[in-house]
Amino acid sequence: MGQVGGWLAILAGGLVVTIELSAATLVLSVVISGCLAVMSISPWRVLRAIASAYVDVFRSIPILALAISVYYGLGRVLHQLGLSPFDTGVLVLTAIESAYLAELYRGALQAIRQQQWDAASSVGLRWVGTLRSVILPQALPPAIPITLNMTVAIIKDSSLLSIIAVSEVTLVANQLIAETFRPTEVYFLVALLYLVLILPLSQVSKYVEKVVERRLGIRPGTEQDKALRRLSIEAEARAG
Amino acid sequence: MPRSSVSMRAGIALALLSAFVAACSSSSSTTSSISPASTASSIKTITPGVITIATYGSDPPLITVGPGANQLGGLSGDWINAFAAEFGLKVKLFQTTFASTLTAVQQGKADIGAPVYYTSARAQLYYYTYPVDVESLVVFTKSSFHYTGPSSLLGHKVGSVTGYVWTPYFQKFFGSDLLVYPTAKDAQTAFVNGQIDAYLDADLNYFSPPMSLSPTISVHAVSGGDFGVPADLVSSQSYWIVRCNEQGLANALDVARQKLVATWANLLTSDGAPAGYPQQTPSLVKPAEAC
């Protein structure tokens, strides 16, 4: 038990780096993907093209390939810029995760009915004003569970950055295995740590999703409504 | 969501994880065992007729992986190829990182593991062959770096490799300034790029890419106790390893090595050892086995 405690203490050091890496990536990804999503629905073709190109490019590149090519391929440049493996990891992860998040945010923005744009326009609001005062306040609530779900993905994807010497929990685990020769036990602890980190986040995400759906009337909230909905789905299925 | 539902889901997730781990553990113990012997009949490999070798990359002229998917060359390759030819085995490579080489052999995914150093902890899990080569720990810095000893590296970024016997000592010495890379080539690339100020590894690495005897790189000797590394780990020999219950395989490898005694020095030359390359004719003495 004492031995496991010692291993957990070592792995916890890596977990802290994982959390820091994920947090930095999340903040940057939310900002970048928010901008990209707005650009992708803007009336200006150039902005739409830039957003589209960014999303297409970074969704097509595997994280591992990008991390290796940036860290080792552009090593001299990164050195001149004073970027550490951690910094490089954040940049790589942000580039890719923000491409995915931008598409999800775009979906949240486009879910707002066209009539809302038309109504805002009829009272004299321009595109930016409509976005700020009408569209974004409605699109933000559904974006919250999306962001929380993406946080889970970011935490898991961060393990790939051990390839560029970011001392997150997977890299620490690999070194521990090389010293203890107990891969099953060490990886079990790593899985446990990821569960401890991700499981509460998943539950919060589900809870927020339900609250948002209820508030926006996307899904019926009461048990009676749910039962009625189930019945109607069954009836449709039979009819179909 | 009700709290009981959340805890039930967490419980199910943990149970699934435990079942997965148990399945992994049991699958790793289904390998065959043989009685120690050094005859052809005693060679039992994971895949009959095939010798699977876990390798962690090229370090010419000591070991070269490729150019074919299952081609092994260099001094280590000469030994294995001679052994494989003698016993009619086909060579298959399990290419991975250094740390995973150890795990691959331990879990029966590979019959033998590419040469590693001897430690008493490893000796309890692996059976060693005769030594392949002799190596010494050195510090690589750029020539412009003023190296005066271990303390001159404090506060600088230093690189090592996951799983190396020295890495835990470096971690204690350098703390967060130590960057641990998955492979030696990755660490060397980062060093050549200037992303780390020093790289600690065996002297042989200086003779192969990406360092390739570069005049802009300085090599500094390490003494016992430097960086907290014990003297017996500063200068060491590397050995092929097999699982403890595959001693017959290691013994057969040793027999093949004995047959190469007369040609060993010439093999190194023919493998393209550059001028100044350390003499690689270690005595054919086994380390203290502890299986």
Short mmCIF file of C-alpha atoms in Angstrom, two decimals:
data_model
loop_
_atom_site.label_atom_id
_atom_site.label_comp_id
_atom_site.label_asym_id
_atom_site.label_seq_id
_atom_site.Cartn_x
_atom_site.Cartn_y
_atom_site.Cartn_z
CA MET A 1 0.00 0.00 0.00
CA GLY A 2 2.91 2.31 0.86
CA GLN A 3 4.40 1.53 -2.52
CA VAL A 4 1.15 2.43 -4.29
CA GLY A 5 1.01 5.65 -2.28
CA GLY A 6 4.51 6.50 -3.48
CA TRP A 7 3.54 5.80 -7.08
CA LEU A 8 0.40 7.93 -6.72
CA ALA A 9 2.50 10.80 -5.39
CA ILE A 10 4.81 10.57 -8.41
CA LEU A 11 1.88 10.31 -10.83
CA ALA A 12 0.12 13.23 -9.14
CA GLY A 13 3.04 15.45 -10.21
CA GLY A 14 2.29 14.49 -13.81
CA LEU A 15 -1.42 14.98 -13.27
CA VAL A 16 -0.81 18.58 -12.20
CA VAL A 17 0.98 19.19 -15.51
CA THR A 18 -1.93 17.50 -17.35
CA ILE A 19 -4.40 19.84 -15.62
CA GLU A 20 -2.28 22.94 -16.33
CA LEU A 21 -1.85 21.91 -19.96
CA SER A 22 -5.56 21.21 -20.40
CA ALA A 23 -6.61 24.42 -18.69
CA ALA A 24 -4.31 26.58 -20.83
CA THR A 25 -5.47 24.77 -23.97
CA LEU A 26 -9.12 25.15 -23.04
CA VAL A 27 -8.89 28.90 -22.43
CA LEU A 28 -7.06 29.51 -25.71
CA SER A 29 -9.32 27.13 -27.63
CA VAL A 30 -12.51 28.82 -26.39
CA VAL A 31 -11.22 32.24 -27.49
CA ILE A 32 -9.93 31.09 -30.88
CA SER A 33 -12.87 28.86 -31.70
CA GLY A 34 -15.32 31.57 -30.65
CA CYS A 35 -13.69 33.95 -33.12
CA LEU A 36 -13.62 31.28 -35.82
CA ALA A 37 -17.29 30.45 -35.29
CA VAL A 38 -18.29 34.10 -35.59
CA MET A 39 -16.08 34.46 -38.67
CA SER A 40 -17.70 31.40 -40.23
CA ILE A 41 -21.21 32.95 -40.06
CA SER A 42 -20.12 36.46 -40.96
CA PRO A 43 -21.38 38.18 -44.14
CA TRP A 44 -17.76 38.74 -45.27
CA ARG A 45 -16.51 36.04 -47.62
CA VAL A 46 -12.82 36.51 -46.72
CA LEU A 47 -13.47 35.86 -43.04
CA ARG A 48 -15.61 32.82 -43.83
CA ALA A 49 -12.86 31.46 -46.10
CA ILE A 50 -10.17 31.94 -43.43
CA ALA A 51 -12.29 30.21 -40.79
CA SER A 52 -13.17 27.38 -43.14
CA ALA A 53 -9.53 26.86 -44.18
CA TYR A 54 -8.37 26.82 -40.55
CA VAL A 55 -10.99 24.27 -39.55
CA ASP A 56 -10.36 22.06 -42.58
CA VAL A 57 -6.58 22.07 -42.14
CA PHE A 58 -6.37 21.45 -38.40
CA ARG A 59 -9.16 18.89 -38.31
CA SER A 60 -7.24 16.88 -40.89
CA ILE A 61 -3.94 16.66 -39.02
CA PRO A 62 -3.47 14.10 -36.24
CA ILE A 63 -2.32 15.64 -32.95
CA LEU A 64 0.68 13.32 -32.76
CA ALA A 65 1.87 14.21 -36.27
CA LEU A 66 1.49 17.94 -35.62
CA ALA A 67 3.26 17.73 -32.26
CA ILE A 68 6.23 15.84 -33.68
CA SER A 69 6.58 17.99 -36.79
CA VAL A 70 6.29 21.26 -34.88
CA TYR A 71 8.51 20.36 -31.91
CA TYR A 72 11.26 18.50 -33.74
CA GLY A 73 10.83 20.01 -37.22
CA LEU A 74 10.70 23.63 -36.09
CA GLY A 75 12.99 23.04 -33.12
CA ARG A 76 15.43 25.84 -33.90
CA VAL A 77 12.61 28.37 -34.38
CA LEU A 78 10.94 27.29 -31.15
CA HIS A 79 14.27 27.63 -29.35
CA GLN A 80 14.73 31.16 -30.69
CA LEU A 81 11.21 32.01 -29.57
CA GLY A 82 11.97 30.56 -26.16
CA LEU A 83 9.08 28.07 -26.31
CA SER A 84 9.32 25.06 -24.00
CA PRO A 85 7.79 21.63 -24.72
CA PHE A 86 4.85 22.69 -22.51
CA ASP A 87 4.29 25.87 -24.55
CA THR A 88 4.58 23.93 -27.79
CA GLY A 89 2.15 21.34 -26.47
CA VAL A 90 -0.41 24.02 -25.61
CA LEU A 91 -0.07 25.57 -29.08
CA VAL A 92 -0.42 22.24 -30.88
CA LEU A 93 -3.36 21.08 -28.82
CA THR A 94 -5.05 24.48 -29.12
CA ALA A 95 -4.63 24.52 -32.91
CA ILE A 96 -6.43 21.20 -33.27
CA GLU A 97 -9.00 21.36 -30.48
CA SER A 98 -10.09 24.88 -31.48
CA ALA A 99 -10.82 23.63 -35.00
CA TYR A 100 -13.25 21.04 -33.60
CA LEU A 101 -14.71 23.46 -31.06
CA ALA A 102 -15.20 26.13 -33.73
CA GLU A 103 -17.45 23.80 -35.70
CA LEU A 104 -19.49 23.01 -32.59
CA TYR A 105 -19.85 26.70 -31.76
CA ARG A 106 -20.83 27.42 -35.36
CA GLY A 107 -23.59 24.85 -34.97
CA ALA A 108 -24.78 26.62 -31.79
CA LEU A 109 -24.84 29.97 -33.62
CA GLN A 110 -26.62 28.61 -36.66
CA ALA A 111 -29.24 26.96 -34.48
CA ILE A 112 -30.65 30.44 -33.81
CA ARG A 113 -33.56 30.93 -36.20
CA GLN A 114 -33.22 33.25 -39.19
CA GLN A 115 -36.29 35.18 -37.94
CA GLN A 116 -34.16 36.45 -35.05
CA TRP A 117 -31.73 38.03 -37.52
CA ASP A 118 -34.60 39.44 -39.54
CA ALA A 119 -36.34 40.88 -36.47
CA ALA A 120 -33.11 42.51 -35.24
CA SER A 121 -32.53 43.96 -38.69
CA SER A 122 -36.08 45.35 -38.81
CA VAL A 123 -35.44 47.35 -35.62
CA GLY A 124 -32.28 48.84 -37.13
CA LEU A 125 -29.57 46.64 -35.68
CA ARG A 126 -26.55 45.97 -37.87
CA TRP A 127 -24.76 42.57 -38.13
CA VAL A 128 -22.36 43.15 -35.22
CA GLY A 129 -25.12 44.61 -33.05
CA THR A 130 -27.44 41.70 -33.82
CA LEU A 131 -24.68 39.23 -33.00
CA ARG A 132 -23.82 40.92 -29.72
CA SER A 133 -27.31 41.71 -28.47
CA VAL A 134 -29.51 38.99 -29.96
CA ILE A 135 -27.62 35.95 -31.21
CA LEU A 136 -24.76 35.45 -28.73
CA PRO A 137 -26.94 35.62 -25.59
CA GLN A 138 -29.04 32.79 -27.04
CA ALA A 139 -26.12 30.76 -28.38
CA LEU A 140 -24.01 30.90 -25.23
CA PRO A 141 -26.09 28.59 -22.99
CA PRO A 142 -25.98 25.60 -25.37
CA ALA A 143 -22.27 26.25 -25.86
CA ILE A 144 -21.55 25.55 -22.19
CA PRO A 145 -22.13 21.76 -22.23
CA ILE A 146 -20.34 21.59 -25.58
CA THR A 147 -17.31 23.26 -24.01
CA LEU A 148 -17.39 20.95 -21.00
CA ASN A 149 -17.51 17.92 -23.29
CA MET A 150 -14.57 19.31 -25.22
CA THR A 151 -12.65 19.74 -21.97
CA VAL A 152 -12.85 15.98 -21.45
CA ALA A 153 -11.46 15.44 -24.96
CA ILE A 154 -8.63 17.91 -24.32
CA ILE A 155 -7.62 16.17 -21.09
CA LYS A 156 -7.44 12.81 -22.85
CA ASP A 157 -5.64 14.18 -25.90
CA SER A 158 -3.01 15.85 -23.71
CA SER A 159 -1.50 12.41 -23.05
CA LEU A 160 -0.20 12.42 -26.63
CA LEU A 161 2.18 15.23 -25.78
CA SER A 162 4.49 12.90 -23.86
CA ILE A 163 6.05 12.40 -27.31
CA ILE A 164 7.52 15.92 -27.10
CA ALA A 165 8.78 15.57 -23.52
CA VAL A 166 5.87 17.29 -21.79
CA SER A 167 6.03 15.70 -18.37
CA GLU A 168 2.30 15.01 -18.11
CA VAL A 169 0.91 11.95 -16.37
CA THR A 170 1.47 9.44 -19.21
CA LEU A 171 5.15 10.32 -19.55
CA VAL A 172 5.61 10.10 -15.79
CA ALA A 173 3.85 6.72 -15.84
CA ASN A 174 6.15 5.42 -18.58
CA GLN A 175 9.21 6.37 -16.56
CA LEU A 176 7.71 4.79 -13.44
CA ILE A 177 7.06 1.55 -15.36
CA ALA A 178 10.66 1.50 -16.55
CA GLU A 179 11.76 1.67 -12.92
CA THR A 180 9.22 -0.68 -11.35
CA PHE A 181 8.43 -3.10 -14.23
CA ARG A 182 4.79 -3.05 -13.12
CA PRO A 183 2.92 -1.74 -16.20
CA THR A 184 -0.46 -3.19 -15.29
CA GLU A 185 -0.56 -1.64 -11.84
CA VAL A 186 0.87 1.72 -12.93
CA TYR A 187 -1.48 2.08 -15.90
CA PHE A 188 -4.38 1.06 -13.66
CA LEU A 189 -3.48 3.99 -11.39
CA VAL A 190 -3.17 6.28 -14.39
CA ALA A 191 -6.62 5.22 -15.58
CA LEU A 192 -7.95 5.81 -12.08
CA LEU A 193 -6.47 9.33 -12.01
CA TYR A 194 -8.01 10.13 -15.40
CA LEU A 195 -11.34 8.81 -14.13
CA VAL A 196 -11.13 10.94 -11.00
CA LEU A 197 -10.48 13.95 -13.21
CA ILE A 198 -12.94 13.25 -16.00
CA LEU A 199 -15.89 11.54 -14.32
CA PRO A 200 -16.99 14.58 -12.28
CA LEU A 201 -16.50 16.76 -15.34
CA SER A 202 -18.72 14.44 -17.39
CA GLN A 203 -21.39 14.55 -14.71
CA VAL A 204 -21.25 18.36 -14.54
CA SER A 205 -21.44 18.44 -18.33
CA LYS A 206 -24.56 16.24 -18.34
CA TYR A 207 -26.16 18.30 -15.60
CA VAL A 208 -25.48 21.61 -17.34
CA GLU A 209 -26.73 20.15 -20.61
CA LYS A 210 -30.02 19.21 -18.99
CA VAL A 211 -30.42 22.59 -17.32
CA VAL A 212 -29.73 24.39 -20.58
CA GLU A 213 -32.08 22.15 -22.55
CA ARG A 214 -34.83 22.71 -20.01
CA ARG A 215 -34.34 26.47 -19.99
CA LEU A 216 -34.33 26.71 -23.76
CA GLY A 217 -37.22 24.25 -24.07
CA ILE A 218 -35.19 21.96 -26.29
CA ARG A 219 -36.35 18.87 -24.43
CA PRO A 220 -39.37 18.37 -22.18
CA GLY A 221 -38.41 18.68 -18.56
CA THR A 222 -41.08 16.83 -16.59
CA GLU A 223 -41.46 13.08 -16.30
CA GLN A 224 -44.94 13.40 -17.78
CA ASP A 225 -43.57 15.21 -20.80
CA LYS A 226 -40.87 12.60 -21.21
CA ALA A 227 -43.45 9.80 -21.06
CA LEU A 228 -45.60 11.59 -23.64
CA ARG A 229 -42.55 12.10 -25.84
CA ARG A 230 -41.63 8.41 -25.59
CA LEU A 231 -45.20 7.47 -26.53
CA SER A 232 -45.18 9.77 -29.52
CA ILE A 233 -41.82 8.37 -30.68
CA GLU A 234 -43.14 4.83 -30.34
CA ALA A 235 -46.30 5.77 -32.21
CA GLU A 236 -44.25 7.34 -34.99
CA ALA A 237 -42.04 4.28 -35.13
CA ARG A 238 -45.03 1.98 -35.49
CA ALA A 239 -46.61 4.21 -38.10
CA GLY A 240 -43.33 4.38 -40.00
CA MET B 1 -29.28 13.43 -11.68
CA PRO B 2 -29.73 11.38 -8.46
CA ARG B 3 -26.53 10.89 -6.51
CA SER B 4 -27.01 7.09 -6.37
CA SER B 5 -27.15 6.98 -10.17
CA VAL B 6 -23.87 8.87 -10.42
CA SER B 7 -22.11 6.59 -7.95
CA MET B 8 -23.55 3.51 -9.67
CA ARG B 9 -22.15 4.70 -13.01
CA ALA B 10 -18.78 5.37 -11.43
CA GLY B 11 -18.87 1.88 -9.92
CA ILE B 12 -19.67 0.30 -13.27
CA ALA B 13 -16.86 2.28 -14.91
CA LEU B 14 -14.40 1.07 -12.27
CA ALA B 15 -15.59 -2.54 -12.60
CA LEU B 16 -15.15 -2.38 -16.39
CA LEU B 17 -11.66 -0.94 -15.96
CA SER B 18 -10.71 -3.68 -13.47
CA ALA B 19 -11.99 -6.36 -15.86
CA PHE B 20 -9.95 -4.82 -18.68
CA VAL B 21 -6.80 -4.75 -16.56
CA ALA B 22 -7.36 -8.34 -15.44
CA ALA B 23 -7.79 -9.41 -19.06
CA CYS B 24 -4.56 -7.67 -20.00
CA SER B 25 -2.71 -9.36 -17.13
CA SER B 26 -3.93 -12.83 -18.01
CA SER B 27 -3.14 -12.43 -21.70
CA SER B 28 0.44 -11.55 -20.87
CA SER B 29 0.99 -14.77 -18.97
CA THR B 30 0.04 -17.18 -21.73
CA THR B 31 3.52 -17.52 -23.17
CA SER B 32 5.33 -20.80 -23.44
CA SER B 33 8.13 -21.87 -21.14
CA ILE B 34 11.16 -23.99 -21.92
CA SER B 35 13.82 -25.77 -19.97
CA PRO B 36 17.28 -24.18 -20.00
CA ALA B 37 19.45 -25.69 -22.70
CA SER B 38 21.55 -24.50 -25.55
CA THR B 39 20.48 -26.89 -28.25
CA ALA B 40 18.37 -26.20 -31.29
CA SER B 41 15.50 -28.25 -29.90
CA SER B 42 15.27 -25.99 -26.86
CA ILE B 43 14.61 -22.83 -28.94
CA LYS B 44 10.96 -22.11 -28.44
CA THR B 45 9.81 -18.72 -29.61
CA ILE B 46 6.52 -16.83 -29.37
CA THR B 47 5.89 -17.55 -33.04
CA PRO B 48 7.41 -20.88 -34.12
CA GLY B 49 10.22 -20.37 -36.62
CA VAL B 50 10.40 -16.63 -35.91
CA ILE B 51 12.59 -14.74 -33.46
CA THR B 52 10.82 -11.54 -32.41
CA ILE B 53 13.19 -8.80 -31.30
CA ALA B 54 12.07 -5.67 -29.46
CA THR B 55 14.21 -2.79 -30.72
CA TYR B 56 14.33 0.90 -29.86
CA GLY B 57 15.97 2.36 -32.92
CA SER B 58 19.27 2.55 -34.73
CA ASP B 59 22.61 3.45 -33.24
CA PRO B 60 25.12 2.56 -35.95
CA PRO B 61 27.47 0.79 -36.06
CA LEU B 62 26.27 -0.90 -32.88
CA ILE B 63 22.76 -1.60 -34.14
CA THR B 64 20.85 -0.57 -37.25
CA VAL B 65 17.16 -1.14 -37.81
CA GLY B 66 16.07 -1.44 -41.44
CA PRO B 67 16.02 -0.50 -44.24
CA GLY B 68 13.57 -3.42 -44.54
CA ALA B 69 10.76 -3.83 -42.01
CA ASN B 70 12.49 -6.78 -40.34
CA GLN B 71 16.14 -6.11 -41.07
CA LEU B 72 18.63 -5.78 -38.26
CA GLY B 73 22.20 -4.73 -38.94
CA GLY B 74 25.28 -3.41 -37.19
CA LEU B 75 27.27 -5.36 -34.64
CA SER B 76 24.17 -6.48 -32.74
CA GLY B 77 22.48 -7.44 -35.99
CA ASP B 78 25.51 -9.53 -37.03
CA TRP B 79 25.14 -11.53 -33.85
CA ILE B 80 21.37 -12.03 -34.16
CA ASN B 81 21.50 -12.81 -37.86
CA ALA B 82 24.21 -15.44 -37.28
CA PHE B 83 22.08 -16.97 -34.53
CA ALA B 84 18.90 -16.89 -36.65
CA ALA B 85 20.68 -18.48 -39.61
CA GLU B 86 22.10 -21.24 -37.43
CA PHE B 87 18.70 -22.15 -35.97
CA GLY B 88 16.69 -21.52 -39.14
CA LEU B 89 14.72 -18.66 -37.60
CA LYS B 90 13.21 -15.69 -39.37
CA VAL B 91 13.94 -12.30 -37.79
CA LYS B 92 10.90 -10.16 -36.92
CA LEU B 93 11.28 -6.74 -35.34
CA PHE B 94 9.00 -5.24 -32.72
CA GLN B 95 9.97 -1.58 -33.10
CA THR B 96 9.16 0.55 -30.11
CA THR B 97 10.68 2.96 -27.57
CA PHE B 98 13.41 2.07 -25.09
CA ALA B 99 11.04 1.81 -22.11
CA SER B 100 8.56 -0.28 -24.08
CA THR B 101 11.33 -2.68 -25.15
CA LEU B 102 11.63 -3.80 -21.54
CA THR B 103 7.85 -4.17 -21.20
CA ALA B 104 7.53 -6.01 -24.52
CA VAL B 105 9.99 -8.69 -23.40
CA GLN B 106 8.49 -8.87 -19.91
CA GLN B 107 4.99 -9.42 -21.31
CA GLY B 108 6.03 -11.95 -23.93
CA LYS B 109 5.41 -9.73 -26.93
CA ALA B 110 9.04 -10.18 -28.00
CA ASP B 111 11.46 -13.07 -27.51
CA ILE B 112 14.48 -10.86 -26.90
CA GLY B 113 15.06 -7.20 -26.18
CA ALA B 114 17.68 -4.97 -27.77
CA PRO B 115 20.78 -4.47 -25.61
CA VAL B 116 20.29 -2.81 -22.22
CA TYR B 117 22.47 -2.27 -19.17
CA TYR B 118 22.55 -4.58 -16.22
CA THR B 119 20.85 -3.60 -12.98
CA SER B 120 19.97 -5.88 -10.08
CA ALA B 121 16.29 -4.92 -10.44
CA ARG B 122 16.24 -5.83 -14.13
CA ALA B 123 18.12 -9.07 -13.41
CA GLN B 124 15.16 -10.31 -11.39
CA LEU B 125 12.95 -10.16 -14.47
CA TYR B 126 15.32 -10.71 -17.36
CA TYR B 127 18.02 -13.22 -18.15
CA TYR B 128 21.07 -11.67 -19.78
CA THR B 129 23.26 -12.88 -22.64
CA TYR B 130 26.95 -12.18 -23.04
CA PRO B 131 27.65 -8.45 -23.40
CA VAL B 132 27.24 -6.77 -26.77
CA ASP B 133 29.30 -3.65 -26.20
CA VAL B 134 30.94 -1.32 -23.69
CA GLU B 135 29.59 2.18 -23.13
CA SER B 136 30.27 5.17 -20.90
CA LEU B 137 27.95 7.92 -19.75
CA VAL B 138 28.99 11.33 -21.08
CA VAL B 139 27.60 14.85 -21.22
CA PHE B 140 27.04 16.36 -24.66
CA THR B 141 27.00 20.14 -24.83
CA LYS B 142 27.43 22.66 -27.61
CA SER B 143 31.08 23.75 -27.85
CA SER B 144 30.01 27.26 -26.91
CA PHE B 145 28.70 26.02 -23.56
CA HIS B 146 31.16 26.44 -20.69
CA TYR B 147 30.95 23.05 -18.99
CA THR B 148 32.94 22.78 -15.76
CA GLY B 149 31.13 19.87 -14.13
CA PRO B 150 27.63 18.72 -13.17
CA SER B 151 26.85 21.91 -11.23
CA SER B 152 27.48 24.04 -14.34
CA LEU B 153 24.37 22.44 -15.87
CA LEU B 154 22.08 23.44 -13.03
CA GLY B 155 19.47 25.92 -14.19
CA HIS B 156 19.83 24.74 -17.79
CA LYS B 157 17.53 22.48 -19.78
CA VAL B 158 18.97 18.97 -19.94
CA GLY B 159 17.67 15.95 -21.87
CA SER B 160 17.49 12.23 -21.16
CA VAL B 161 15.40 9.26 -22.30
CA THR B 162 12.47 7.47 -20.65
CA GLY B 163 13.55 4.21 -19.09
CA TYR B 164 17.30 4.78 -19.03
CA VAL B 165 18.96 3.60 -15.81
CA TRP B 166 20.36 7.09 -15.27
CA THR B 167 17.10 9.00 -15.69
CA PRO B 168 15.87 8.70 -12.05
CA TYR B 169 19.23 10.11 -10.87
CA PHE B 170 19.01 12.98 -13.34
CA GLN B 171 15.45 13.71 -12.22
CA LYS B 172 16.65 14.09 -8.65
CA PHE B 173 19.59 16.24 -9.72
CA PHE B 174 17.90 18.52 -12.26
CA GLY B 175 14.24 18.45 -11.16
CA SER B 176 11.93 20.15 -13.64
CA ASP B 177 14.88 21.23 -15.81
CA LEU B 178 15.21 17.64 -17.04
CA LEU B 179 13.27 16.90 -20.21
CA VAL B 180 12.61 13.21 -20.73
CA TYR B 181 12.17 12.10 -24.34
CA PRO B 182 10.63 8.85 -25.60
CA THR B 183 13.65 7.94 -27.75
CA ALA B 184 17.35 8.80 -27.90
CA LYS B 185 16.99 10.19 -31.43
CA ASP B 186 14.21 12.55 -30.28
CA ALA B 187 16.42 13.83 -27.46
CA GLN B 188 19.40 14.20 -29.78
CA THR B 189 17.31 16.10 -32.31
CA ALA B 190 16.16 18.48 -29.58
CA PHE B 191 19.78 18.89 -28.47
CA VAL B 192 21.04 19.63 -31.99
CA ASN B 193 18.15 22.09 -32.44
CA GLY B 194 19.27 23.90 -29.29
CA GLN B 195 16.04 23.12 -27.41
CA ILE B 196 18.09 21.61 -24.59
CA ASP B 197 21.50 22.81 -23.43
CA ALA B 198 22.94 19.39 -22.66
CA TYR B 199 22.17 15.79 -23.43
CA LEU B 200 23.26 12.93 -21.24
CA ASP B 201 23.74 9.52 -22.84
CA ALA B 202 26.34 6.91 -23.79
CA ASP B 203 29.49 8.02 -25.63
CA LEU B 204 28.60 5.89 -28.68
CA ASN B 205 25.84 8.31 -29.66
CA TYR B 206 28.44 10.87 -30.73
CA PHE B 207 29.38 8.70 -33.70
CA SER B 208 25.95 8.46 -35.33
CA PRO B 209 23.37 10.96 -36.64
CA PRO B 210 22.24 13.51 -35.74
CA MET B 211 25.43 14.31 -33.78
CA SER B 212 27.78 12.51 -36.21
CA LEU B 213 31.10 13.69 -34.73
CA SER B 214 30.02 17.30 -35.11
CA PRO B 215 32.82 19.74 -34.21
CA THR B 216 30.24 22.07 -32.67
CA ILE B 217 29.47 19.46 -30.00
CA SER B 218 31.67 18.83 -26.98
CA VAL B 219 31.76 15.53 -25.13
CA HIS B 220 32.49 15.60 -21.39
CA ALA B 221 33.37 12.54 -19.33
CA VAL B 222 31.30 11.65 -16.28
CA SER B 223 32.82 10.21 -13.09
CA GLY B 224 31.16 7.94 -10.59
CA GLY B 225 28.98 9.98 -8.26
CA ASP B 226 28.46 12.82 -10.75
CA PHE B 227 24.73 13.69 -10.94
CA GLY B 228 24.31 11.08 -8.18
CA VAL B 229 24.91 8.24 -10.65
CA PRO B 230 26.75 5.26 -9.05
CA ALA B 231 30.13 4.39 -10.57
CA ASP B 232 28.96 0.99 -11.85
CA LEU B 233 26.33 2.71 -13.99
CA VAL B 234 28.68 5.32 -15.45
CA SER B 235 30.65 2.83 -17.47
CA SER B 236 28.71 -0.26 -18.35
CA GLN B 237 28.15 -3.07 -20.82
CA SER B 238 24.89 -3.75 -22.61
CA TYR B 239 23.34 -7.18 -23.06
CA TRP B 240 20.47 -8.78 -24.95
CA ILE B 241 17.70 -9.76 -22.55
CA VAL B 242 15.11 -12.56 -22.51
CA ARG B 243 12.41 -13.44 -20.01
CA CYS B 244 13.57 -15.43 -17.02
CA ASN B 245 11.87 -18.59 -18.27
CA GLU B 246 13.60 -18.38 -21.67
CA GLN B 247 17.13 -19.02 -20.48
CA GLY B 248 17.62 -21.64 -23.20
CA LEU B 249 17.20 -18.93 -25.80
CA ALA B 250 19.79 -16.72 -24.13
CA ASN B 251 22.20 -19.63 -23.81
CA ALA B 252 21.77 -20.43 -27.50
CA LEU B 253 22.49 -16.78 -28.32
CA ASP B 254 25.66 -17.03 -26.26
CA VAL B 255 26.77 -20.11 -28.21
CA ALA B 256 26.26 -18.14 -31.44
CA ARG B 257 28.28 -15.26 -30.00
CA GLN B 258 31.17 -17.55 -29.07
CA LYS B 259 31.39 -18.64 -32.68
CA LEU B 260 31.90 -15.01 -33.70
CA VAL B 261 34.86 -14.40 -31.39
CA ALA B 262 37.45 -14.60 -34.16
CA THR B 263 35.60 -12.24 -36.48
CA TRP B 264 34.02 -9.84 -33.94
CA ALA B 265 36.53 -6.99 -34.33
CA ASN B 266 36.36 -7.24 -38.13
CA LEU B 267 32.57 -7.16 -38.03
CA LEU B 268 32.66 -3.80 -36.27
CA THR B 269 34.95 -2.42 -38.97
CA SER B 270 32.81 -3.82 -41.76
CA ASP B 271 29.72 -2.28 -40.13
CA GLY B 272 31.31 1.10 -40.71
CA ALA B 273 32.72 2.09 -37.30
CA PRO B 274 34.17 5.58 -37.73
CA ALA B 275 37.66 6.50 -36.62
CA GLY B 276 37.92 6.87 -32.87
CA TYR B 277 34.99 4.54 -32.20
CA PRO B 278 35.50 2.77 -28.84
CA GLN B 279 36.91 -0.75 -29.03
CA GLN B 280 33.97 -3.12 -28.67
CA THR B 281 35.37 -6.45 -27.59
CA PRO B 282 33.95 -7.03 -24.13
CA SER B 283 34.94 -10.24 -22.35
CA LEU B 284 32.38 -12.99 -22.76
CA VAL B 285 31.37 -13.02 -19.12
CA LYS B 286 27.75 -13.11 -17.99
CA PRO B 287 26.59 -10.68 -15.31
CA ALA B 288 25.20 -11.95 -12.00
CA GLU B 289 21.92 -13.52 -13.11
CA ALA B 290 19.11 -13.31 -10.55
CA CYS B 291 16.16 -14.97 -12.27
#
